[in-house]
Tab-separated table of C-alpha atoms in Angstrom:
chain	number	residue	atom	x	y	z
A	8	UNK	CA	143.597	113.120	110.822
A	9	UNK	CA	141.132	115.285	108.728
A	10	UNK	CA	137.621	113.192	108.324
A	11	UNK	CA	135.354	113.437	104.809
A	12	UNK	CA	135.240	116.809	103.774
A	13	UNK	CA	131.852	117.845	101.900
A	14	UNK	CA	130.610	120.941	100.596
A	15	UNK	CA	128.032	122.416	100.364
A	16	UNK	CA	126.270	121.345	103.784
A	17	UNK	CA	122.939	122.691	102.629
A	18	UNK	CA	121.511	123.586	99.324
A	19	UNK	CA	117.971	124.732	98.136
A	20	UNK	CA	116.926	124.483	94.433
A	21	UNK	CA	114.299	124.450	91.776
A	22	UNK	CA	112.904	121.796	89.990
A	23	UNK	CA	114.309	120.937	86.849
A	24	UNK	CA	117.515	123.275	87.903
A	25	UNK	CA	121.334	121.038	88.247
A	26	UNK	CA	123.164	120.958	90.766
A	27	UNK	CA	126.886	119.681	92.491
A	28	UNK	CA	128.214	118.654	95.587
A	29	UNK	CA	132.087	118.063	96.334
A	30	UNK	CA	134.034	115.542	98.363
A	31	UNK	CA	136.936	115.133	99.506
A	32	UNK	CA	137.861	111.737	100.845
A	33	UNK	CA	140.379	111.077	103.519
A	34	UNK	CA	144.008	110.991	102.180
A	35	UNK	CA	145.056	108.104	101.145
A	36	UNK	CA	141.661	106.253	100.977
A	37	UNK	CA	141.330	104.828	97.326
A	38	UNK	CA	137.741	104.228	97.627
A	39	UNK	CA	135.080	106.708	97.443
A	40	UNK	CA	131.083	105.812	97.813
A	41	UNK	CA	128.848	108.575	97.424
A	42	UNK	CA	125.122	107.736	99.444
A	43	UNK	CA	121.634	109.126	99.032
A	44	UNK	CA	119.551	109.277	102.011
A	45	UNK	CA	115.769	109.715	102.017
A	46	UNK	CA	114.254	111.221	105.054
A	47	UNK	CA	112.967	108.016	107.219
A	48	UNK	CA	115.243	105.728	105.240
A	49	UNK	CA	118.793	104.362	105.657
A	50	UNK	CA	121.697	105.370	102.697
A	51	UNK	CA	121.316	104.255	99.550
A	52	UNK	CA	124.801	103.632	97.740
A	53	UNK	CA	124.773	105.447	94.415
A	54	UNK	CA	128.356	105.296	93.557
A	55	UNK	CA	131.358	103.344	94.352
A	56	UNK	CA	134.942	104.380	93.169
A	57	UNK	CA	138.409	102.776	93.327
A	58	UNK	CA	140.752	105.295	92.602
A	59	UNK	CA	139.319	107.095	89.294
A	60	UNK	CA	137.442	103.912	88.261
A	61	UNK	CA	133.669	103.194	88.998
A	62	UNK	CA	133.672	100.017	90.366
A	63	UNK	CA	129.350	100.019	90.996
A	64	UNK	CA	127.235	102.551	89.748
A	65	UNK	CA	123.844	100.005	89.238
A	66	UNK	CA	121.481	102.150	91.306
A	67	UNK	CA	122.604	105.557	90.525
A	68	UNK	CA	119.539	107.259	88.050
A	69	UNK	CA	122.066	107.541	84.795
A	70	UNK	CA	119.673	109.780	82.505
A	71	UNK	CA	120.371	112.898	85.470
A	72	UNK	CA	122.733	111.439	87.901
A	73	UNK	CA	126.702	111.822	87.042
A	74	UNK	CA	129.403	111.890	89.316
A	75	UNK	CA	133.662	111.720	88.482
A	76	UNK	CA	136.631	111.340	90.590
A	77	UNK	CA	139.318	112.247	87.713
A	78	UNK	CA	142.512	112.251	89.493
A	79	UNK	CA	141.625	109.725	92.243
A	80	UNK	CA	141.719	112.245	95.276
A	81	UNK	CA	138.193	114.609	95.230
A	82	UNK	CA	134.861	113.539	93.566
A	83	UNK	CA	131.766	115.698	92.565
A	84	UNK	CA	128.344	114.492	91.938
A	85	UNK	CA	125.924	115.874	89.867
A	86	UNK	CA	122.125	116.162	89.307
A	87	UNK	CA	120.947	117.742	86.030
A	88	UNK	CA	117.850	118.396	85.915
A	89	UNK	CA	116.593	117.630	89.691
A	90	UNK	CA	113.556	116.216	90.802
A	91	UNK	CA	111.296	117.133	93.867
A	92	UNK	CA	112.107	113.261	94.580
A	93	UNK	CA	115.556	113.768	94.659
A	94	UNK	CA	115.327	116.012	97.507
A	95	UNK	CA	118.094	113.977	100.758
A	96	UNK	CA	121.052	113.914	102.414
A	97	UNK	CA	124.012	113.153	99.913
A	98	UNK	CA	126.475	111.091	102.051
A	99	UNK	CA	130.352	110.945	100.625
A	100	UNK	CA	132.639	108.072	102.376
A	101	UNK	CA	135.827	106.676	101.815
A	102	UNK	CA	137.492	103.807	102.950
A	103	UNK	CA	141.301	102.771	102.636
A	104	UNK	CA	140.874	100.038	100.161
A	105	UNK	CA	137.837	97.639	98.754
A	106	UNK	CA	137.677	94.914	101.328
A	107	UNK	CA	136.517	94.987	104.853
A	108	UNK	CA	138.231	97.972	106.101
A	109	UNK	CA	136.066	100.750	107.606
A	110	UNK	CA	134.158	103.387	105.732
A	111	UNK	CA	134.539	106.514	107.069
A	112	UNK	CA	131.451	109.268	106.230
A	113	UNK	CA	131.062	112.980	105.753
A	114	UNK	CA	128.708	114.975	107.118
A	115	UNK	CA	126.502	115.269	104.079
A	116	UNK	CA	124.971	117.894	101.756
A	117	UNK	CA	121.005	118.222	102.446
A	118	UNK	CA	119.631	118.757	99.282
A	119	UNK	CA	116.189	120.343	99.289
A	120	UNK	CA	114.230	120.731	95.836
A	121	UNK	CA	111.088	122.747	95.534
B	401	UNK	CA	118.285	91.113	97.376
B	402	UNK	CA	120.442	91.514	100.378
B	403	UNK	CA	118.322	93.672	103.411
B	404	UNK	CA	118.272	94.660	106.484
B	405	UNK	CA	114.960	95.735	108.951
B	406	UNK	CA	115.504	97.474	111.827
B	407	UNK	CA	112.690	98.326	114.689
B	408	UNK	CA	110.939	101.030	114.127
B	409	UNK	CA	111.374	104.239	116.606
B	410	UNK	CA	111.529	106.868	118.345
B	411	UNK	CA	112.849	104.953	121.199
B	412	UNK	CA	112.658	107.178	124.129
B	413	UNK	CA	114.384	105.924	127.164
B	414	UNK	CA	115.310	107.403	130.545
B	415	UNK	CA	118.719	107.583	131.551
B	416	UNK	CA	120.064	104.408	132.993
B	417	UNK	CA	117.755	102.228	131.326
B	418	UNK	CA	118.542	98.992	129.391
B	419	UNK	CA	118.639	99.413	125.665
B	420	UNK	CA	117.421	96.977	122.753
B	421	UNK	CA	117.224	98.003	119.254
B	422	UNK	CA	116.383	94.992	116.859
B	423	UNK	CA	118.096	94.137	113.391
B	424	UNK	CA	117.165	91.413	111.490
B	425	UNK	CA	118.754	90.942	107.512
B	426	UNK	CA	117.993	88.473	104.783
B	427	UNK	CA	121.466	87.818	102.753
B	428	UNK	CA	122.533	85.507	100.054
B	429	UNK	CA	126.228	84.694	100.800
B	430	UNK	CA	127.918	85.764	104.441
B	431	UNK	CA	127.488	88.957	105.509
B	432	UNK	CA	129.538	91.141	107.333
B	433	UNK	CA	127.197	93.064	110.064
B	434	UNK	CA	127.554	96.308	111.468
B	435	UNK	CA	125.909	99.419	113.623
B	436	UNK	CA	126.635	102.568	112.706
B	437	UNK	CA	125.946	105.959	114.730
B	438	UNK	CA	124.337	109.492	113.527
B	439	UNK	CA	124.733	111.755	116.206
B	440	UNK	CA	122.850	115.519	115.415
B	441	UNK	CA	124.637	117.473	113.052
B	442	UNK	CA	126.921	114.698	112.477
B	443	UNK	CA	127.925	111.734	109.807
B	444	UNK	CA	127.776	108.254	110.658
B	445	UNK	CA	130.493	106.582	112.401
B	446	UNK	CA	131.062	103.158	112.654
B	447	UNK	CA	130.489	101.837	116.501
B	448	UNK	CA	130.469	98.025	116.056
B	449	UNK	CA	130.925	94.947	113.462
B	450	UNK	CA	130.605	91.158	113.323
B	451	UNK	CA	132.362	89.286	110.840
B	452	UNK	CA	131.135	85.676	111.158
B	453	UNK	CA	128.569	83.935	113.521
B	454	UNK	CA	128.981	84.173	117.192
B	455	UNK	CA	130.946	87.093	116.801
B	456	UNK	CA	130.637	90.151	119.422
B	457	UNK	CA	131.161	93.361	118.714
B	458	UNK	CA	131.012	96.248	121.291
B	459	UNK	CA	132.356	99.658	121.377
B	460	UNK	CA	131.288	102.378	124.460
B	461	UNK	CA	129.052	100.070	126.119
B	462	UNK	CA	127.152	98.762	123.317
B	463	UNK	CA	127.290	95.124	122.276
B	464	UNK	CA	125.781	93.090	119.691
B	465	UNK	CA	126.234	89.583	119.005
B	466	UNK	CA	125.979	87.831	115.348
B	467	UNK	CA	122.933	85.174	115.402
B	468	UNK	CA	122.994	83.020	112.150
B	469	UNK	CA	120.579	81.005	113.099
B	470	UNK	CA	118.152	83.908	114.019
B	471	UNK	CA	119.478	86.164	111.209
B	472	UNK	CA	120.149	88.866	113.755
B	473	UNK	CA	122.731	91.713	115.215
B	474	UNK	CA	120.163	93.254	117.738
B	475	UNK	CA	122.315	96.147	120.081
B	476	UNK	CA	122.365	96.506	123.335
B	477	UNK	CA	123.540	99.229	126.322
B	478	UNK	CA	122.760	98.419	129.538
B	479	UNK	CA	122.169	101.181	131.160
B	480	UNK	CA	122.055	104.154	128.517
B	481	UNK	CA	122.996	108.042	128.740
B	482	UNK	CA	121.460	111.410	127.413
B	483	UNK	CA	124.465	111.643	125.129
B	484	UNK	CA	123.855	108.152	123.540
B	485	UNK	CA	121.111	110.194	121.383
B	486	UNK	CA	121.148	109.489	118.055
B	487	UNK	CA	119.705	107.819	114.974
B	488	UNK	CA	121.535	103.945	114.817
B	489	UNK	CA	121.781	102.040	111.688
B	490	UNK	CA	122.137	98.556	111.048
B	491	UNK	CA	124.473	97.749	108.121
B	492	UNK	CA	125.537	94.324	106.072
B	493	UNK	CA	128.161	94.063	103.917
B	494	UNK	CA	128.758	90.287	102.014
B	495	UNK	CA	132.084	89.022	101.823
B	496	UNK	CA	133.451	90.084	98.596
B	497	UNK	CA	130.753	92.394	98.517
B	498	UNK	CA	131.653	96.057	97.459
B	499	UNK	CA	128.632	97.873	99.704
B	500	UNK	CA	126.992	98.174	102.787
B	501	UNK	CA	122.993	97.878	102.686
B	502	UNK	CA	121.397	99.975	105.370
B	503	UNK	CA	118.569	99.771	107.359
B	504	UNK	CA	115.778	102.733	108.045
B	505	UNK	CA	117.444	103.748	111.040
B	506	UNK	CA	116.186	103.530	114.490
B	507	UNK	CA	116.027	107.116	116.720
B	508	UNK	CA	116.834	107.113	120.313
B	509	UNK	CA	116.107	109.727	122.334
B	510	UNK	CA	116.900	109.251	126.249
B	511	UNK	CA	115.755	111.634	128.954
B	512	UNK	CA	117.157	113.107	132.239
């Protein structure tokens, strides 16, 4: 079974610049979180999706952060314009459905703003 | 708000040694508790969970038993190996709940 699939795995950038990463979720999964993680701290959920509905986007930073998951399958998530703060690993997961199953997690994009 | 604290690290063991990492969380309803595993280059996997109190979950040696009364989910190997290195996370998840709160993260390193 293929895992999380995210792209890109590394990407370096300039303040104030946008940028977007890519996931794709294992098939079948109808929910999608996308993480931030801070160097030294644990993830952060940003984003939650069921299907192509946001089901809890309170802590992701609305005035730059955007992400989409139109048809329900892939997601991208967006930062226009980045912060040196924003600089982390962006974690993608899925999980079969919204209760208690397991969430399984890509291997990130490290995002690195100077 | 829902949290979890892990000990801090690096935890640097030799091989063979006995392994405690410490979680403690503060939660409003009842959590769901987890560790999860980073190994280098890699994304977190899930390598136990507790659903209620007294609960054990264990998974390639590790255990970790769910202590209401304590507020804990502390893992433990008892005798550890170089290829257990890895950053381990300590996760809660409430019932009903739609996401898991993390902790910092606790790195173990173990020598030869």
């Amino acid at each position: 079974e293929a895992g999380v699939a995210q792209s890109p795995r590394y990407k370096i950038i300039e303040k104030r610049q946008s940028v977007a990463f890519w996931c794709n979720p294992i098939s079948g999964h109808a929910t999608l979180y996308w993480y931030q993680q801070i160097l030294g701290q644990g993830p952060k959920l940003l984003i939650q999706f069921q299907n192509n509905g946001v089901v809890d986007d309170s802590q992701l930073p609305k005035d730059r952060f955007s992400a989409e998951r139109l048809k329900g399958v892939d997601s991208t998530l967006k930062i226009q314009p980045a912060k040196l703060e924003d600089s982390a690993v962006y974690l993608c997961a899925s999980s079969l459905s919204l209760s208690l199953n397991e969430a399984f997690f890509g291997q990130g994009t490290r995002l690195t703003v100077v | 708000g829902d949290s979890v604290t892990q000990m801090e690290g690096p935890v640097t063991l030799s091989e063979e040694a006995f392994l405690t990492i410490n979680c403690t969380y503060t939660a409003t309803g009842y959590p769901s508790l987890f560790w999860y595993v980073q190994y280098p280059g890699e994304g977190l996997q899930l390598l136990l969970k507790a659903t209620k109190a007294d609960d054990k979950g264990s998974n390639k040696g590790f255990e970790a038993t769910y202590r209401k009364e304590t507020t804990s989910f502390h893992l433990e190997k008892g005798s550890v190996q170089v290829s257990d290195s890895a950053v381990y996370f300590c996760a809660l998840k409430i019932d009903g709940g739609n996401k898991l709160v993390f902790g910092a993260g606790t790195i173990l390193r173990v020598k030869s």
